[in-house]
Amino acid sequence: MAALFGRRMRRGAASTAVAAAAMAALSASGAPSAVSEQPAAAAADRPSAGAPGQEDPSITGDSPYYTELPELKGPGRNDPPDETPTTGSAESGIPATVLDAYRKAEASLAASNPRCRVPWELLAAIGKVESGHARGGRLDTNGTTPSPILGPVLNGVGFADISDTDGGAYDGDTLHDRAVGPMQFIPQTWESWGRDGNGDGRRDPNNIYDAALAAGSYLCAHDRDLTVERDLHQAILGYNRSQEYLRTVLRWYDHYRKGAHEVPDGSQPAPGAPAGTGGTTPSPAPVSPGTPSPSPTKPGKPAKPAEPGDGSPSKPTPPPTTPPPTTPPPTTPPPTTPAPATRLVDLGDGALSAPAGERFADRPAVRAERADKKPAARAKVRFTVAGETGTTFEGGATTVTVTTKADGVAKAPALLAGGKPGALTVKATLLGTSEPVTLGLRGEVTAPRADKLVRTDETGLTCGAGDTFEGRIALTATRDGEAAPGVAATATVLADAEPADGEKAADKGPYFLTPGDEPADDRRTRELTLTTDAKGNLLLPELHTDDTTGTFRLRVETTGGAVVVLELEVTEAA
């Protein structure tokens, strides 16, 4: 998170340059949910590989971060060589559970994305800057913070303006988003990049194992190699678009690469909580942009005690009066943990249906409810497509996990019907329950359709009685301007009368021959069912005539209602 407030001076730093390097600048840009388990989600939430200013919202919403710089010495660091103290063991210590999460995330990504080569020290640097390693390792036995770590309200007042995207499910705010958890994800980013790092079947931004793996996955986006400096810098700037943030993270990264050790969970002091974050530790006073932080006074020699006869007053000077304590301003209480979901309710109007190759009009949707039948927020629902139709969710996945919002509703991504008509089932499974809770949503893929049919041949449609029409009639079916393959079509010869509702095929006039070895008279038909080929083309069999003359109509209609009517003229035999 990018910060203007809560900047701590480096101990022993005396110059304005050092003070400025220890400060992080406020950035008020916007923040990266859907996409995409590539996330089945949502690709629009992912940042581009271009310059930070051209990206989608950053992972934290560019909300404030708060940390001090590590006390490092060396050339090019702008440190006063005679005043910067050596690095202490406390600065190199990382709480045991947090360190374990960073290392497991590195190992997991080394197996799943070896090109990226994300180091755990980089995750540690970001975790230090974002939350002081989960408030100094204050975690339960599963690695989850006892109460959410929340960033300030992103309402456009001093920060980015990000309207609520999760119904308050993660951050307890139904008006605006807030960054959440030890790695400070905004809700829409977590929906796209959240991971299950501890294998409990849930993706919880307040869990250090889940958050560390998600952060590493985000840093590795766009096929990055984090051993390449440009990729490394772009990854960090994607987390928070601030050059001061980049420098601060790189300093901690360098610090941890030179040595870090494990310390007990909760043994380190929690960092000061920025104002409006909902934290409980008071933060230092804000510093305005461009205002140098005051340099600490060098320690001097202690004052010599007064002796009798040196002109000092005979009576001791009374100690200063301690002002009465002031009441701290109220803080936003963290959201309470709701009761768990115990059941699922289908919100659909009936069977899901779509023609082959098209998008389903309705999305599978369920509501998670608690035992008291009230909506359950932040419940995890896994949707799985089952069947032989080839149907998938948008993006190609057959399984996606969705988190319910404040109304308890979980909607799966749009379904794309496969090419094979038939029945299917979308299974909705409530995760994190002691007993399996599954709901089957029925669906169907119907025959493919066309919305337009055009004739593509130029053969004549006049023939003498007892003869065969010259050439074969060809047509092409399309849907939304694209070729419509596999579409069923019916070709019917109609009498010369005006068309009527329910009109049946003529009993005389032009006819087709069905395949077979029977005599031609036994294979005559005036109604055929055909299917378009892979390019949407339809080629009718030859048309023959009996001894009946006159005007007839040939009607060709596809599934979906595309129709062509041709006029056939049968004249006297030559």
mmCIF file of N, CA, C and O in Angstrom, residues 378-448:
data_model
loop_
_atom_site.group_PDB
_atom_site.id
_atom_site.type_symbol
_atom_site.label_atom_id
_atom_site.label_comp_id
_atom_site.label_asym_id
_atom_site.label_seq_id
_atom_site.Cartn_x
_atom_site.Cartn_y
_atom_site.Cartn_z
ATOM 1 N N ARG A 378 -19.257 -14.702 2.223
ATOM 2 C CA ARG A 378 -17.890 -15.233 2.193
ATOM 3 C C ARG A 378 -17.835 -16.750 2.205
ATOM 4 O O ARG A 378 -16.825 -17.345 2.539
ATOM 5 N N ALA A 379 -18.928 -17.403 1.833
ATOM 6 C CA ALA A 379 -18.903 -18.859 1.682
ATOM 7 C C ALA A 379 -18.275 -19.207 0.331
ATOM 8 O O ALA A 379 -18.418 -18.465 -0.639
ATOM 9 N N LYS A 380 -17.590 -20.333 0.277
ATOM 10 C CA LYS A 380 -16.953 -20.777 -0.964
ATOM 11 C C LYS A 380 -17.840 -21.828 -1.639
ATOM 12 O O LYS A 380 -18.215 -22.825 -1.019
ATOM 13 N N VAL A 381 -18.163 -21.584 -2.903
ATOM 14 C CA VAL A 381 -18.992 -22.510 -3.671
ATOM 15 C C VAL A 381 -18.216 -22.915 -4.924
ATOM 16 O O VAL A 381 -17.756 -22.062 -5.678
ATOM 17 N N ARG A 382 -18.077 -24.224 -5.105
ATOM 18 C CA ARG A 382 -17.382 -24.730 -6.293
ATOM 19 C C ARG A 382 -18.417 -25.225 -7.308
ATOM 20 O O ARG A 382 -19.267 -26.047 -6.987
ATOM 21 N N PHE A 383 -18.330 -24.700 -8.535
ATOM 22 C CA PHE A 383 -19.208 -25.110 -9.626
ATOM 23 C C PHE A 383 -18.426 -26.028 -10.565
ATOM 24 O O PHE A 383 -17.304 -25.699 -10.971
ATOM 25 N N THR A 384 -19.038 -27.166 -10.933
ATOM 26 C CA THR A 384 -18.395 -28.124 -11.832
ATOM 27 C C THR A 384 -19.376 -28.545 -12.909
ATOM 28 O O THR A 384 -20.513 -28.917 -12.606
ATOM 29 N N VAL A 385 -18.941 -28.490 -14.185
ATOM 30 C CA VAL A 385 -19.784 -28.914 -15.308
ATOM 31 C C VAL A 385 -19.540 -30.395 -15.559
ATOM 32 O O VAL A 385 -18.399 -30.835 -15.705
ATOM 33 N N ALA A 386 -20.640 -31.176 -15.594
ATOM 34 C CA ALA A 386 -20.543 -32.610 -15.851
ATOM 35 C C ALA A 386 -21.433 -32.963 -17.026
ATOM 36 O O ALA A 386 -22.524 -32.410 -17.190
ATOM 37 N N GLY A 387 -20.991 -33.906 -17.862
ATOM 38 C CA GLY A 387 -21.756 -34.321 -19.038
ATOM 39 C C GLY A 387 -20.846 -34.513 -20.227
ATOM 40 O O GLY A 387 -19.632 -34.285 -20.152
ATOM 41 N N GLU A 388 -21.421 -34.949 -21.345
ATOM 42 C CA GLU A 388 -20.645 -35.260 -22.548
ATOM 43 C C GLU A 388 -20.873 -34.251 -23.660
ATOM 44 O O GLU A 388 -20.633 -34.540 -24.827
ATOM 45 N N THR A 389 -21.347 -33.055 -23.309
ATOM 46 C CA THR A 389 -21.678 -32.070 -24.350
ATOM 47 C C THR A 389 -20.511 -31.188 -24.751
ATOM 48 O O THR A 389 -20.594 -30.463 -25.736
ATOM 49 N N GLY A 390 -19.434 -31.230 -23.976
ATOM 50 C CA GLY A 390 -18.301 -30.343 -24.255
ATOM 51 C C GLY A 390 -18.490 -28.944 -23.719
ATOM 52 O O GLY A 390 -17.724 -28.036 -24.053
ATOM 53 N N THR A 391 -19.484 -28.739 -22.861
ATOM 54 C CA THR A 391 -19.759 -27.407 -22.309
ATOM 55 C C THR A 391 -18.716 -27.029 -21.266
ATOM 56 O O THR A 391 -18.274 -27.865 -20.472
ATOM 57 N N THR A 392 -18.304 -25.769 -21.253
ATOM 58 C CA THR A 392 -17.333 -25.252 -20.286
ATOM 59 C C THR A 392 -17.804 -23.890 -19.784
ATOM 60 O O THR A 392 -18.731 -23.297 -20.328
ATOM 61 N N PHE A 393 -17.134 -23.416 -18.753
ATOM 62 C CA PHE A 393 -17.330 -22.032 -18.351
ATOM 63 C C PHE A 393 -16.525 -21.143 -19.291
ATOM 64 O O PHE A 393 -15.595 -21.604 -19.969
ATOM 65 N N GLU A 394 -16.877 -19.875 -19.336
ATOM 66 C CA GLU A 394 -16.156 -18.933 -20.176
ATOM 67 C C GLU A 394 -14.680 -18.948 -19.784
ATOM 68 O O GLU A 394 -14.342 -18.817 -18.615
ATOM 69 N N GLY A 395 -13.805 -19.123 -20.746
ATOM 70 C CA GLY A 395 -12.385 -19.241 -20.465
ATOM 71 C C GLY A 395 -11.885 -20.666 -20.607
ATOM 72 O O GLY A 395 -10.686 -20.905 -20.602
ATOM 73 N N GLY A 396 -12.828 -21.649 -20.700
ATOM 74 C CA GLY A 396 -12.427 -23.026 -20.950
ATOM 75 C C GLY A 396 -12.382 -23.923 -19.742
ATOM 76 O O GLY A 396 -12.184 -25.134 -19.874
ATOM 77 N N ALA A 397 -12.558 -23.395 -18.528
ATOM 78 C CA ALA A 397 -12.510 -24.216 -17.324
ATOM 79 C C ALA A 397 -13.820 -24.977 -17.141
ATOM 80 O O ALA A 397 -14.893 -24.510 -17.538
ATOM 81 N N THR A 398 -13.729 -26.150 -16.522
ATOM 82 C CA THR A 398 -14.932 -26.903 -16.177
ATOM 83 C C THR A 398 -15.209 -26.856 -14.682
ATOM 84 O O THR A 398 -16.250 -27.341 -14.233
ATOM 85 N N THR A 399 -14.289 -26.287 -13.913
ATOM 86 C CA THR A 399 -14.482 -26.135 -12.470
ATOM 87 C C THR A 399 -14.036 -24.744 -12.057
ATOM 88 O O THR A 399 -12.939 -24.312 -12.420
ATOM 89 N N VAL A 400 -14.874 -24.024 -11.313
ATOM 90 C CA VAL A 400 -14.524 -22.707 -10.788
ATOM 91 C C VAL A 400 -15.019 -22.609 -9.354
ATOM 92 O O VAL A 400 -15.967 -23.292 -8.963
ATOM 93 N N THR A 401 -14.357 -21.773 -8.554
ATOM 94 C CA THR A 401 -14.781 -21.536 -7.173
ATOM 95 C C THR A 401 -15.136 -20.066 -7.022
ATOM 96 O O THR A 401 -14.376 -19.192 -7.434
ATOM 97 N N VAL A 402 -16.295 -19.816 -6.429
ATOM 98 C CA VAL A 402 -16.821 -18.460 -6.293
ATOM 99 C C VAL A 402 -17.116 -18.190 -4.822
ATOM 100 O O VAL A 402 -17.585 -19.072 -4.101
ATOM 101 N N THR A 403 -16.828 -16.971 -4.363
ATOM 102 C CA THR A 403 -17.121 -16.557 -2.998
ATOM 103 C C THR A 403 -18.428 -15.785 -2.973
ATOM 104 O O THR A 403 -18.638 -14.878 -3.775
ATOM 105 N N THR A 404 -19.311 -16.145 -2.048
ATOM 106 C CA THR A 404 -20.594 -15.449 -1.965
ATOM 107 C C THR A 404 -20.400 -14.031 -1.449
ATOM 108 O O THR A 404 -19.483 -13.743 -0.688
ATOM 109 N N LYS A 405 -21.288 -13.131 -1.861
ATOM 110 C CA LYS A 405 -21.272 -11.760 -1.387
ATOM 111 C C LYS A 405 -22.166 -11.629 -0.161
ATOM 112 O O LYS A 405 -22.600 -12.623 0.420
ATOM 113 N N ALA A 406 -22.446 -10.408 0.226
ATOM 114 C CA ALA A 406 -23.206 -10.192 1.454
ATOM 115 C C ALA A 406 -24.599 -10.802 1.371
ATOM 116 O O ALA A 406 -25.175 -11.175 2.396
ATOM 117 N N ASP A 407 -25.164 -10.911 0.165
ATOM 118 C CA ASP A 407 -26.494 -11.498 0.019
ATOM 119 C C ASP A 407 -26.461 -13.012 -0.066
ATOM 120 O O ASP A 407 -27.498 -13.653 -0.278
ATOM 121 N N GLY A 408 -25.272 -13.617 0.089
ATOM 122 C CA GLY A 408 -25.140 -15.064 0.060
ATOM 123 C C GLY A 408 -25.151 -15.671 -1.324
ATOM 124 O O GLY A 408 -25.105 -16.889 -1.461
ATOM 125 N N VAL A 409 -25.209 -14.836 -2.371
ATOM 126 C CA VAL A 409 -25.348 -15.337 -3.738
ATOM 127 C C VAL A 409 -23.982 -15.605 -4.365
ATOM 128 O O VAL A 409 -23.062 -14.790 -4.244
ATOM 129 N N ALA A 410 -23.875 -16.737 -5.019
ATOM 130 C CA ALA A 410 -22.683 -17.077 -5.806
ATOM 131 C C ALA A 410 -23.133 -17.373 -7.225
ATOM 132 O O ALA A 410 -23.981 -18.248 -7.438
ATOM 133 N N LYS A 411 -22.582 -16.632 -8.180
ATOM 134 C CA LYS A 411 -22.892 -16.845 -9.594
ATOM 135 C C LYS A 411 -21.658 -17.355 -10.310
ATOM 136 O O LYS A 411 -20.584 -16.767 -10.198
ATOM 137 N N ALA A 412 -21.829 -18.439 -11.033
ATOM 138 C CA ALA A 412 -20.722 -18.967 -11.818
ATOM 139 C C ALA A 412 -20.511 -18.101 -13.053
ATOM 140 O O ALA A 412 -21.412 -17.357 -13.457
ATOM 141 N N PRO A 413 -19.335 -18.178 -13.677
ATOM 142 C CA PRO A 413 -19.151 -17.473 -14.951
ATOM 143 C C PRO A 413 -20.122 -18.012 -16.002
ATOM 144 O O PRO A 413 -20.744 -19.065 -15.813
ATOM 145 N N ALA A 414 -20.247 -17.303 -17.103
ATOM 146 C CA ALA A 414 -21.149 -17.724 -18.172
ATOM 147 C C ALA A 414 -20.733 -19.087 -18.715
ATOM 148 O O ALA A 414 -19.544 -19.421 -18.777
ATOM 149 N N LEU A 415 -21.726 -19.889 -19.089
ATOM 150 C CA LEU A 415 -21.481 -21.195 -19.687
ATOM 151 C C LEU A 415 -21.445 -21.075 -21.207
ATOM 152 O O LEU A 415 -22.251 -20.346 -21.802
ATOM 153 N N LEU A 416 -20.526 -21.797 -21.836
ATOM 154 C CA LEU A 416 -20.447 -21.864 -23.295
ATOM 155 C C LEU A 416 -20.805 -23.286 -23.717
ATOM 156 O O LEU A 416 -20.114 -24.242 -23.352
ATOM 157 N N ALA A 417 -21.903 -23.432 -24.455
ATOM 158 C CA ALA A 417 -22.373 -24.752 -24.863
ATOM 159 C C ALA A 417 -21.380 -25.409 -25.807
ATOM 160 O O ALA A 417 -20.831 -24.774 -26.703
ATOM 161 N N GLY A 418 -21.139 -26.711 -25.592
ATOM 162 C CA GLY A 418 -20.269 -27.459 -26.478
ATOM 163 C C GLY A 418 -20.964 -27.782 -27.788
ATOM 164 O O GLY A 418 -22.112 -27.391 -28.035
ATOM 165 N N GLY A 419 -20.288 -28.517 -28.624
ATOM 166 C CA GLY A 419 -20.825 -28.800 -29.951
ATOM 167 C C GLY A 419 -21.727 -30.010 -30.025
ATOM 168 O O GLY A 419 -22.285 -30.303 -31.083
ATOM 169 N N LYS A 420 -21.883 -30.734 -28.902
ATOM 170 C CA LYS A 420 -22.680 -31.958 -28.925
ATOM 171 C C LYS A 420 -23.961 -31.752 -28.131
ATOM 172 O O LYS A 420 -23.921 -31.559 -26.914
ATOM 173 N N PRO A 421 -25.127 -31.790 -28.765
ATOM 174 C CA PRO A 421 -26.376 -31.639 -28.018
ATOM 175 C C PRO A 421 -26.560 -32.759 -26.996
ATOM 176 O O PRO A 421 -26.104 -33.885 -27.196
ATOM 177 N N GLY A 422 -27.226 -32.437 -25.921
ATOM 178 C CA GLY A 422 -27.469 -33.434 -24.879
ATOM 179 C C GLY A 422 -27.655 -32.784 -23.528
ATOM 180 O O GLY A 422 -27.599 -31.562 -23.373
ATOM 181 N N ALA A 423 -27.852 -33.623 -22.500
ATOM 182 C CA ALA A 423 -28.079 -33.141 -21.137
ATOM 183 C C ALA A 423 -26.755 -32.911 -20.425
ATOM 184 O O ALA A 423 -25.736 -33.550 -20.732
ATOM 185 N N LEU A 424 -26.770 -31.995 -19.470
ATOM 186 C CA LEU A 424 -25.596 -31.745 -18.640
ATOM 187 C C LEU A 424 -26.064 -31.372 -17.237
ATOM 188 O O LEU A 424 -27.240 -31.088 -17.009
ATOM 189 N N THR A 425 -25.113 -31.373 -16.303
ATOM 190 C CA THR A 425 -25.394 -30.982 -14.926
ATOM 191 C C THR A 425 -24.295 -30.054 -14.451
ATOM 192 O O THR A 425 -23.111 -30.310 -14.701
ATOM 193 N N VAL A 426 -24.675 -28.980 -13.795
ATOM 194 C CA VAL A 426 -23.712 -28.113 -13.128
ATOM 195 C C VAL A 426 -23.839 -28.388 -11.624
ATOM 196 O O VAL A 426 -24.880 -28.106 -11.025
ATOM 197 N N LYS A 427 -22.801 -28.964 -11.043
ATOM 198 C CA LYS A 427 -22.828 -29.291 -9.618
ATOM 199 C C LYS A 427 -22.286 -28.111 -8.808
ATOM 200 O O LYS A 427 -21.187 -27.631 -9.075
ATOM 201 N N ALA A 428 -23.059 -27.651 -7.854
ATOM 202 C CA ALA A 428 -22.630 -26.591 -6.938
ATOM 203 C C ALA A 428 -22.336 -27.238 -5.593
ATOM 204 O O ALA A 428 -23.212 -27.864 -4.988
ATOM 205 N N THR A 429 -21.092 -27.106 -5.120
ATOM 206 C CA THR A 429 -20.666 -27.739 -3.872
ATOM 207 C C THR A 429 -20.244 -26.672 -2.883
ATOM 208 O O THR A 429 -19.409 -25.820 -3.195
ATOM 209 N N LEU A 430 -20.806 -26.712 -1.685
ATOM 210 C CA LEU A 430 -20.448 -25.786 -0.618
ATOM 211 C C LEU A 430 -19.192 -26.306 0.070
ATOM 212 O O LEU A 430 -19.181 -27.419 0.605
ATOM 213 N N LEU A 431 -18.124 -25.525 0.049
ATOM 214 C CA LEU A 431 -16.846 -25.956 0.615
ATOM 215 C C LEU A 431 -16.750 -25.555 2.086
ATOM 216 O O LEU A 431 -17.428 -24.648 2.552
ATOM 217 N N GLY A 432 -15.872 -26.260 2.803
ATOM 218 C CA GLY A 432 -15.611 -25.918 4.195
ATOM 219 C C GLY A 432 -16.644 -26.440 5.167
ATOM 220 O O GLY A 432 -16.701 -25.984 6.314
ATOM 221 N N THR A 433 -17.477 -27.417 4.762
ATOM 222 C CA THR A 433 -18.474 -27.989 5.658
ATOM 223 C C THR A 433 -18.049 -29.393 6.073
ATOM 224 O O THR A 433 -17.333 -30.083 5.340
ATOM 225 N N SER A 434 -18.491 -29.820 7.254
ATOM 226 C CA SER A 434 -18.131 -31.156 7.732
ATOM 227 C C SER A 434 -18.814 -32.239 6.911
ATOM 228 O O SER A 434 -18.256 -33.305 6.677
ATOM 229 N N GLU A 435 -20.044 -31.976 6.462
ATOM 230 C CA GLU A 435 -20.775 -32.907 5.610
ATOM 231 C C GLU A 435 -20.908 -32.306 4.212
ATOM 232 O O GLU A 435 -21.163 -31.119 4.072
ATOM 233 N N PRO A 436 -20.741 -33.125 3.168
ATOM 234 C CA PRO A 436 -20.836 -32.586 1.804
ATOM 235 C C PRO A 436 -22.207 -31.959 1.540
ATOM 236 O O PRO A 436 -23.241 -32.514 1.893
ATOM 237 N N VAL A 437 -22.205 -30.777 0.944
ATOM 238 C CA VAL A 437 -23.431 -30.092 0.541
ATOM 239 C C VAL A 437 -23.314 -29.808 -0.949
ATOM 240 O O VAL A 437 -22.529 -28.962 -1.364
ATOM 241 N N THR A 438 -24.090 -30.546 -1.757
ATOM 242 C CA THR A 438 -24.005 -30.422 -3.215
ATOM 243 C C THR A 438 -25.389 -30.248 -3.797
ATOM 244 O O THR A 438 -26.347 -30.889 -3.356
ATOM 245 N N LEU A 439 -25.486 -29.398 -4.791
ATOM 246 C CA LEU A 439 -26.752 -29.137 -5.476
ATOM 247 C C LEU A 439 -26.519 -29.326 -6.968
ATOM 248 O O LEU A 439 -25.562 -28.785 -7.521
ATOM 249 N N GLY A 440 -27.364 -30.123 -7.614
ATOM 250 C CA GLY A 440 -27.225 -30.362 -9.043
ATOM 251 C C GLY A 440 -28.160 -29.469 -9.842
ATOM 252 O O GLY A 440 -29.381 -29.489 -9.628
ATOM 253 N N LEU A 441 -27.611 -28.665 -10.731
ATOM 254 C CA LEU A 441 -28.403 -27.778 -11.582
ATOM 255 C C LEU A 441 -28.459 -28.388 -12.984
ATOM 256 O O LEU A 441 -27.426 -28.564 -13.629
ATOM 257 N N ARG A 442 -29.659 -28.732 -13.454
ATOM 258 C CA ARG A 442 -29.796 -29.402 -14.742
ATOM 259 C C ARG A 442 -29.662 -28.428 -15.906
ATOM 260 O O ARG A 442 -30.046 -27.269 -15.798
ATOM 261 N N GLY A 443 -29.130 -28.935 -16.984
ATOM 262 C CA GLY A 443 -28.967 -28.116 -18.174
ATOM 263 C C GLY A 443 -29.071 -28.949 -19.431
ATOM 264 O O GLY A 443 -29.098 -30.184 -19.388
ATOM 265 N N GLU A 444 -29.123 -28.276 -20.568
ATOM 266 C CA GLU A 444 -29.253 -28.972 -21.843
ATOM 267 C C GLU A 444 -28.600 -28.156 -22.950
ATOM 268 O O GLU A 444 -28.720 -26.930 -22.991
ATOM 269 N N VAL A 445 -27.904 -28.865 -23.819
ATOM 270 C CA VAL A 445 -27.377 -28.256 -25.042
ATOM 271 C C VAL A 445 -28.276 -28.728 -26.180
ATOM 272 O O VAL A 445 -28.395 -29.927 -26.443
ATOM 273 N N THR A 446 -28.939 -27.789 -26.826
ATOM 274 C CA THR A 446 -29.847 -28.123 -27.918
ATOM 275 C C THR A 446 -29.111 -28.068 -29.253
ATOM 276 O O THR A 446 -27.935 -27.700 -29.319
ATOM 277 N N ALA A 447 -29.822 -28.432 -30.307
ATOM 278 C CA ALA A 447 -29.212 -28.448 -31.638
ATOM 279 C C ALA A 447 -28.729 -27.051 -32.018
ATOM 280 O O ALA A 447 -29.347 -26.052 -31.658
ATOM 281 N N PRO A 448 -27.634 -26.978 -32.752
ATOM 282 C CA PRO A 448 -27.139 -25.664 -33.181
ATOM 283 C C PRO A 448 -28.151 -24.997 -34.109
ATOM 284 O O PRO A 448 -28.962 -25.659 -34.757
#
